[in-house]
XYZ file of C-alpha atoms in Angstrom:
424
model
C -49.026 16.007 52.334
C -47.240 12.700 53.033
C -48.169 10.335 55.851
C -44.904 11.052 57.694
C -45.328 14.826 57.404
C -48.921 14.622 58.651
C -48.614 12.022 61.417
C -44.876 12.126 62.171
C -45.243 13.297 65.792
C -47.808 10.565 66.564
C -45.619 7.880 64.961
C -42.633 9.184 66.931
C -44.502 8.863 70.240
C -45.681 5.352 69.300
C -42.082 4.343 68.477
C -40.908 5.444 71.930
C -43.803 3.719 73.725
C -43.404 0.439 71.797
C -39.608 0.608 72.150
C -39.876 0.902 75.943
C -42.435 -1.937 75.917
C -40.019 -4.133 73.962
C -37.167 -3.202 76.333
C -39.463 -4.105 79.244
C -39.880 -7.548 77.650
C -36.105 -7.941 77.361
C -35.744 -7.155 81.067
C -38.601 -9.432 82.073
C -37.458 -12.381 79.973
C -33.896 -12.256 78.682
C -32.075 -11.006 81.781
C -32.588 -14.477 83.249
C -29.636 -15.441 81.010
C -27.311 -13.510 83.306
C -29.046 -14.071 86.636
C -30.932 -17.381 86.551
C -28.009 -19.644 87.438
C -26.822 -17.340 90.249
C -30.260 -17.403 91.900
C -30.832 -21.111 91.278
C -27.487 -22.012 92.835
C -28.234 -19.718 95.817
C -25.038 -17.743 95.197
C -27.351 -14.716 95.147
C -30.841 -14.136 96.521
C -33.541 -13.043 94.072
C -33.387 -9.487 95.447
C -29.566 -9.304 95.222
C -29.661 -10.677 91.652
C -32.247 -8.103 90.568
C -30.247 -5.211 92.095
C -26.978 -6.384 90.473
C -28.674 -6.968 87.118
C -30.426 -3.589 87.230
C -27.061 -1.848 87.701
C -24.974 -3.804 85.181
C -27.695 -4.325 82.542
C -28.350 -0.564 82.564
C -24.632 0.286 82.391
C -24.170 -2.164 79.510
C -27.208 -0.850 77.640
C -26.439 2.848 78.128
C -22.624 2.957 78.026
C -21.961 0.203 75.491
C -25.235 -0.168 73.616
C -23.830 1.194 70.376
C -23.983 4.513 68.561
C -25.100 3.060 65.238
C -27.310 0.059 64.712
C -28.504 -1.658 61.567
C -31.921 -0.441 60.448
C -33.001 -4.031 59.811
C -31.767 -6.497 62.446
C -29.473 -9.262 61.143
C -29.618 -7.986 57.542
C -32.719 -10.045 56.769
C -34.454 -7.333 54.699
C -33.076 -4.901 52.097
C -34.186 -1.383 53.189
C -33.653 -0.089 49.641
C -36.916 -1.819 48.662
C -38.795 0.731 50.822
C -36.882 3.836 49.640
C -39.923 5.156 47.736
C -42.342 4.370 50.556
C -40.557 5.187 53.847
C -43.853 5.061 55.714
C -43.913 1.258 55.164
C -40.651 0.951 57.099
C -42.175 3.027 59.911
C -45.309 0.843 60.040
C -43.124 -2.266 59.875
C -40.808 -1.278 62.719
C -43.712 -0.167 64.922
C -45.392 -3.508 64.215
C -42.189 -5.447 64.923
C -41.635 -3.693 68.274
C -45.239 -4.176 69.387
C -45.389 -7.803 68.190
C -42.108 -8.773 69.853
C -43.131 -6.960 73.045
C -46.491 -8.768 73.182
C -44.847 -12.163 72.592
C -42.240 -11.511 75.308
C -45.051 -10.506 77.692
C -46.898 -13.776 76.985
C -43.695 -15.856 77.325
C -42.752 -14.100 80.575
C -46.205 -14.718 82.092
C -45.797 -18.416 81.237
C -42.206 -18.445 82.548
C -40.742 -19.403 79.161
C -37.167 -18.219 78.466
C -37.365 -17.247 74.779
C -34.924 -15.390 72.535
C -35.605 -11.651 72.261
C -33.491 -11.572 69.083
C -35.619 -14.293 67.490
C -38.768 -12.456 68.611
C -37.816 -9.219 66.818
C -36.359 -11.068 63.802
C -39.564 -13.108 63.425
C -41.609 -9.906 63.612
C -39.488 -8.212 60.928
C -39.741 -11.286 58.661
C -43.535 -11.213 59.067
C -44.162 -7.623 57.988
C -41.489 -7.755 55.258
C -42.665 -11.002 53.632
C -46.386 -10.169 53.670
C -46.407 -6.364 53.683
C -43.533 -5.754 51.223
C -42.617 -8.886 49.243
C -41.572 -12.479 49.900
C -38.444 -11.728 47.862
C -37.606 -8.854 50.229
C -36.481 -11.367 52.887
C -32.982 -12.854 52.778
C -34.039 -16.432 53.477
C -30.399 -17.503 53.739
C -30.006 -15.246 56.786
C -33.225 -16.686 58.223
C -31.853 -20.220 57.791
C -28.711 -19.340 59.757
C -30.890 -17.904 62.543
C -32.994 -21.067 62.694
C -29.819 -23.190 62.784
C -28.787 -21.348 65.964
C -31.710 -23.069 67.724
C -29.666 -26.266 67.540
C -26.092 -24.916 67.448
C -26.314 -22.693 70.573
C -27.583 -25.214 73.143
C -25.533 -28.122 71.749
C -22.195 -26.277 71.930
C -22.936 -24.776 75.364
C -24.264 -28.076 76.697
C -21.167 -29.954 75.519
C -18.799 -27.407 77.103
C -20.692 -27.202 80.423
C -20.851 -31.018 80.645
C -17.055 -31.292 80.491
C -16.398 -28.275 82.719
C -18.543 -29.781 85.471
C -16.985 -33.212 84.894
C -13.567 -31.612 85.484
C -14.866 -29.983 88.695
C -16.127 -33.380 89.851
C -12.855 -35.143 89.003
C -10.463 -32.516 90.405
C -12.423 -31.255 93.430
C -15.790 -32.753 94.385
C -15.022 -36.479 94.073
C -11.756 -36.354 96.060
C -10.908 -37.132 99.688
C -10.220 -33.484 100.548
C -12.498 -31.274 98.369
C -11.669 -27.996 100.163
C -7.876 -28.337 99.797
C -8.257 -29.303 96.132
C -10.665 -26.386 95.599
C -7.998 -23.926 96.811
C -5.448 -25.662 94.574
C -7.449 -25.778 91.313
C -9.922 -22.882 91.541
C -7.234 -20.290 90.569
C -7.085 -22.036 87.155
C -10.862 -21.739 86.825
C -10.580 -18.088 87.888
C -8.105 -17.483 85.077
C -10.486 -19.135 82.605
C -13.454 -17.133 83.913
C -11.506 -13.852 83.810
C -10.429 -14.573 80.234
C -13.833 -15.636 78.918
C -15.843 -12.890 80.601
C -13.306 -10.275 79.440
C -13.617 -11.595 75.889
C -17.429 -11.468 76.041
C -17.352 -7.896 77.391
C -14.782 -6.676 74.830
C -16.347 -8.415 71.826
C -20.033 -7.806 72.635
C -19.884 -4.672 74.781
C -16.871 -2.385 74.784
C -16.422 -2.536 70.996
C -19.355 -0.100 70.838
C -17.834 2.285 73.378
C -14.712 2.935 71.287
C -16.487 3.038 67.926
C -16.514 6.847 67.604
C -12.916 7.227 68.780
C -11.622 5.049 65.952
C -10.235 2.467 68.398
C -11.012 -1.022 67.172
C -9.608 -4.217 68.633
C -9.031 -7.229 66.412
C -9.889 -10.677 67.770
C -6.173 -11.239 68.476
C -5.784 -7.919 70.308
C -8.934 -8.629 72.308
C -7.430 -12.002 73.254
C -4.210 -10.393 74.552
C -6.145 -7.816 76.609
C -8.363 -10.569 78.025
C -5.312 -12.666 78.971
C -3.887 -9.694 80.916
C -7.179 -9.131 82.734
C -7.422 -12.876 83.471
C -3.958 -12.840 85.072
C -4.999 -9.902 87.272
C -8.254 -11.662 88.249
C -6.278 -14.785 89.169
C -3.886 -12.849 91.430
C -6.822 -11.155 93.185
C -8.618 -14.497 93.397
C -5.657 -16.190 95.061
C -5.544 -13.363 97.621
C -9.234 -13.751 98.480
C -8.958 -17.554 98.518
C -6.226 -17.309 101.144
C -8.746 -15.568 103.419
C -11.420 -18.278 103.073
C -11.277 -20.784 105.905
C -12.944 -24.153 106.043
C -16.133 -24.331 108.133
C -15.848 -27.759 109.746
C -19.300 -27.575 111.355
C -21.007 -26.823 108.046
C -18.924 -29.445 106.242
C -20.037 -32.057 108.780
C -23.604 -31.607 107.494
C -22.594 -31.134 103.833
C -19.014 -32.005 102.906
C -19.124 -29.533 99.988
C -20.386 -26.544 102.020
C -17.031 -24.705 102.195
C -16.216 -25.582 98.570
C -19.540 -24.235 97.299
C -18.893 -21.022 99.251
C -15.764 -20.491 97.157
C -17.644 -21.136 93.908
C -20.350 -18.682 95.020
C -17.750 -15.869 94.936
C -16.967 -16.790 91.324
C -20.679 -16.761 90.460
C -21.123 -13.149 91.621
C -18.291 -12.016 89.331
C -19.616 -13.915 86.301
C -23.152 -12.626 86.918
C -22.033 -8.961 86.931
C -19.947 -9.276 83.770
C -22.537 -11.316 81.848
C -25.242 -8.778 82.772
C -23.087 -5.938 81.362
C -22.345 -7.851 78.140
C -26.005 -8.847 77.768
C -27.284 -5.303 78.272
C -24.826 -3.905 75.720
C -25.783 -6.496 73.115
C -29.523 -7.061 73.467
C -30.651 -3.458 73.993
C -30.266 -3.195 70.178
C -33.372 -5.399 69.823
C -35.422 -2.521 71.248
C -33.485 0.613 70.261
C -32.612 -0.556 66.710
C -36.172 -0.475 65.324
C -36.942 2.614 67.460
C -33.923 4.449 66.018
C -34.963 3.373 62.501
C -38.407 4.935 62.957
C -36.993 8.163 64.445
C -34.388 8.482 61.682
C -36.925 7.775 58.931
C -39.404 10.321 60.302
C -36.740 13.016 60.718
C -35.220 12.530 57.242
C -38.299 11.192 55.400
C -35.980 8.625 53.803
C -34.753 5.069 54.372
C -31.109 4.355 55.230
C -29.270 1.095 55.918
C -28.139 2.251 59.363
C -29.487 4.683 61.926
C -27.607 6.791 64.514
C -28.802 6.073 68.038
C -29.192 9.179 70.194
C -28.123 8.844 73.856
C -31.711 9.475 75.016
C -32.875 6.472 72.960
C -30.307 4.231 74.702
C -31.459 5.734 78.004
C -35.062 4.756 77.251
C -33.911 1.253 76.334
C -31.869 0.915 79.525
C -34.759 2.149 81.694
C -37.166 -0.259 79.981
C -34.864 -3.236 80.627
C -34.442 -2.291 84.310
C -38.203 -1.821 84.866
C -38.981 -5.144 83.133
C -36.465 -6.960 85.290
C -37.662 -5.353 88.529
C -41.371 -5.933 87.867
C -41.486 -9.377 86.236
C -37.980 -10.814 85.818
C -38.352 -13.209 88.752
C -40.553 -15.652 86.835
C -38.109 -16.580 84.061
C -35.167 -16.398 86.496
C -36.962 -19.120 88.496
C -37.368 -21.286 85.371
C -33.678 -21.077 84.395
C -32.332 -21.365 87.922
C -34.661 -23.797 89.660
C -36.938 -25.749 87.317
C -34.601 -27.313 84.715
C -32.230 -29.022 87.180
C -31.035 -28.478 90.743
C -28.124 -26.049 90.746
C -25.333 -25.433 93.262
C -22.662 -22.707 92.918
C -20.228 -25.202 91.307
C -22.868 -26.324 88.780
C -24.021 -22.754 88.129
C -20.415 -21.701 87.609
C -19.916 -24.463 85.015
C -23.077 -23.354 83.176
C -22.170 -19.639 83.098
C -18.578 -20.353 82.097
C -19.795 -22.584 79.256
C -22.263 -19.915 78.099
C -19.476 -17.325 78.089
C -17.181 -19.682 76.156
C -19.904 -20.277 73.552
C -20.469 -16.523 73.116
C -16.706 -16.013 72.632
C -16.491 -18.803 70.039
C -19.537 -17.410 68.218
C -18.205 -13.836 68.235
C -14.843 -14.987 66.880
C -16.301 -17.165 64.112
C -19.398 -15.154 63.194
C -21.671 -18.036 64.237
C -25.266 -16.872 64.835
C -26.354 -17.798 68.372
C -29.035 -16.999 70.904
C -27.930 -16.048 74.418
C -31.091 -17.640 75.833
C -30.585 -20.930 74.006
C -26.914 -20.912 74.995
C -27.626 -20.563 78.718
C -30.414 -23.151 78.709
C -28.148 -25.584 76.819
C -25.374 -24.994 79.376
C -27.742 -25.720 82.285
C -28.876 -28.901 80.492
C -25.242 -29.974 80.076
C -24.585 -29.572 83.809
C -27.701 -31.602 84.560
C -26.683 -34.362 82.150
C -23.298 -34.604 83.871
C -25.266 -35.938 86.870
C -27.485 -38.228 84.773
C -30.717 -37.815 82.797
C -32.741 -38.212 85.996
C -31.408 -34.864 87.232
C -33.341 -33.046 84.481
C -36.984 -31.932 84.570
C -37.989 -33.209 81.117
C -41.470 -31.643 81.273
C -40.070 -28.123 81.739
C -37.425 -28.736 79.056
C -40.126 -29.848 76.597
C -42.169 -26.669 77.152
C -39.033 -24.522 76.715
C -38.153 -26.212 73.392
C -41.745 -25.762 72.207
C -41.598 -22.037 73.063
C -38.407 -21.700 70.996
C -40.091 -23.211 67.940
C -43.171 -20.993 68.369
C -41.225 -17.726 68.828
C -40.404 -16.962 65.179
C -43.906 -17.660 63.741
C -45.600 -15.990 66.757
C -43.597 -12.796 66.219
C -44.286 -12.946 62.473
C -48.034 -13.502 62.858
C -48.532 -10.694 65.360
C -46.404 -8.342 63.274
C -48.479 -8.966 60.143
C -51.690 -8.121 62.024
C -50.233 -4.926 63.494
C -48.657 -3.898 60.151
C -51.996 -3.886 58.299
C -53.679 -2.218 61.276
C -51.204 0.705 61.198
C -51.285 0.837 57.398
C -55.082 1.081 57.445
C -55.103 3.556 60.331
C -52.666 6.111 58.850
C -53.122 5.652 55.070
C-alpha cells in the first residue's frame, strides 16, 4: 500500500490546516499593503480599515482568486521530477505551507512587512533543492525573484516621489490650496480610476472570466480602464462640488480642507487595492493546498491543479481572520513608523504602488506588492527630505526582506524531513 493510499485522509486534513494557517499569515502581514497608508494618513481608522479590508480582501480571494493555479509557484521547480514519487510533492507542499506560515507569524509579531510570495517561494526552493535535487530548481527564476527586491521599491519610490512633488507644486505650495485642489484633483481622480481599474482587471478579474473563455488583452484592458476612469472622474467632480471649505479648520491647519478631499480618494484606492490583493495573493495559500488535494485524489503529479470553490473559501476566511486578529501590527508599521503620512501623501504612495503593479503586469516584471508599497511610502518621505524618514525602522524592514527567502527555505527543509520520516 502506498503512503498516499494509507495516510491520504491525514495528509488532506494537514493540507487544509496548514493552508488556513498560511492564509492567516497573509491576512496578518500582507494586507497592510492595502490598508497601511489609509490608516497612517488617518483617512480611515484602524477599525474602519479592518472592516473594509475584510470585505474586499474576501471578495477578491473568493470571487477572483482563480480556478486553476500552478502546482509550483512561479515555475521554480519542475513537477515532472516527482512523477514517480508523488508523496514527495505532498510532503514538500505541506512543508512549504507550514514554513511560510511560521515565518509570517514571526514577522507579524515583530511588525515586519515581508513578502508572502517570497515566503512561499523560499519554502518551495528549500524542500526542492535539498529534498529532491539542486538541479530541480530553476535558478534563473529565483534570480528574477531576488531582483524584485530592488526593482519593486525603486520603481514605486521614484513614481511616488514625483506624484507627491506634483501635488506640492500644483496644490499644497500655492496661495489658495483648496481652490487648486478642486481644479486639479479631477485629473488625479482620472489617474486613480485608470490605475486601480487596470490593477483589478489584470490581477483580479482575469480569473473570474477564465472559464467563460473571455480574455482581455493588455490593450483591451487599457480601453476598459479608460472608460471606468472617465466615469470615476465625472462622479468625483460631482462629489467635489459638494465639499465646502472649512475656514475654522483651515485657520489651524491651512491644508485641513484639502486633506479632507484627498481622504475621499484614499477610501476608494484602499477598497480596490484590497480586492486586487486578495485575488492575487490568496494563491500563495490555496496553490500548494490545491496541489496536495489534487495529488492525493489522483495519486499523480500534474503541472496545474484545479481549485475547488471550498478551497478558495478556506483561503478567504483565513485571510480575514488573520487581518482581524493580528493585522493591526504591520498596518501600524507601514502607516505610522516609516514616515508621517497625510491623506495627500498616502494617496501618492497608493497611486504609485498601483502604477508599479500595472507596469509589472504589462511587462511581466516580477515584483512584490509589499516591497512596492514600502518603496512608495519611502518615496513620499524622501519628497520631504531624508529627515522625514525613520531610518531605524527602514533598516529592520530591509533586513527582514533579505532574511525571508532563506528563513522560508530553512524551515521548509526541517519540516520536509520531519514529514518524510513520519509517514515513510
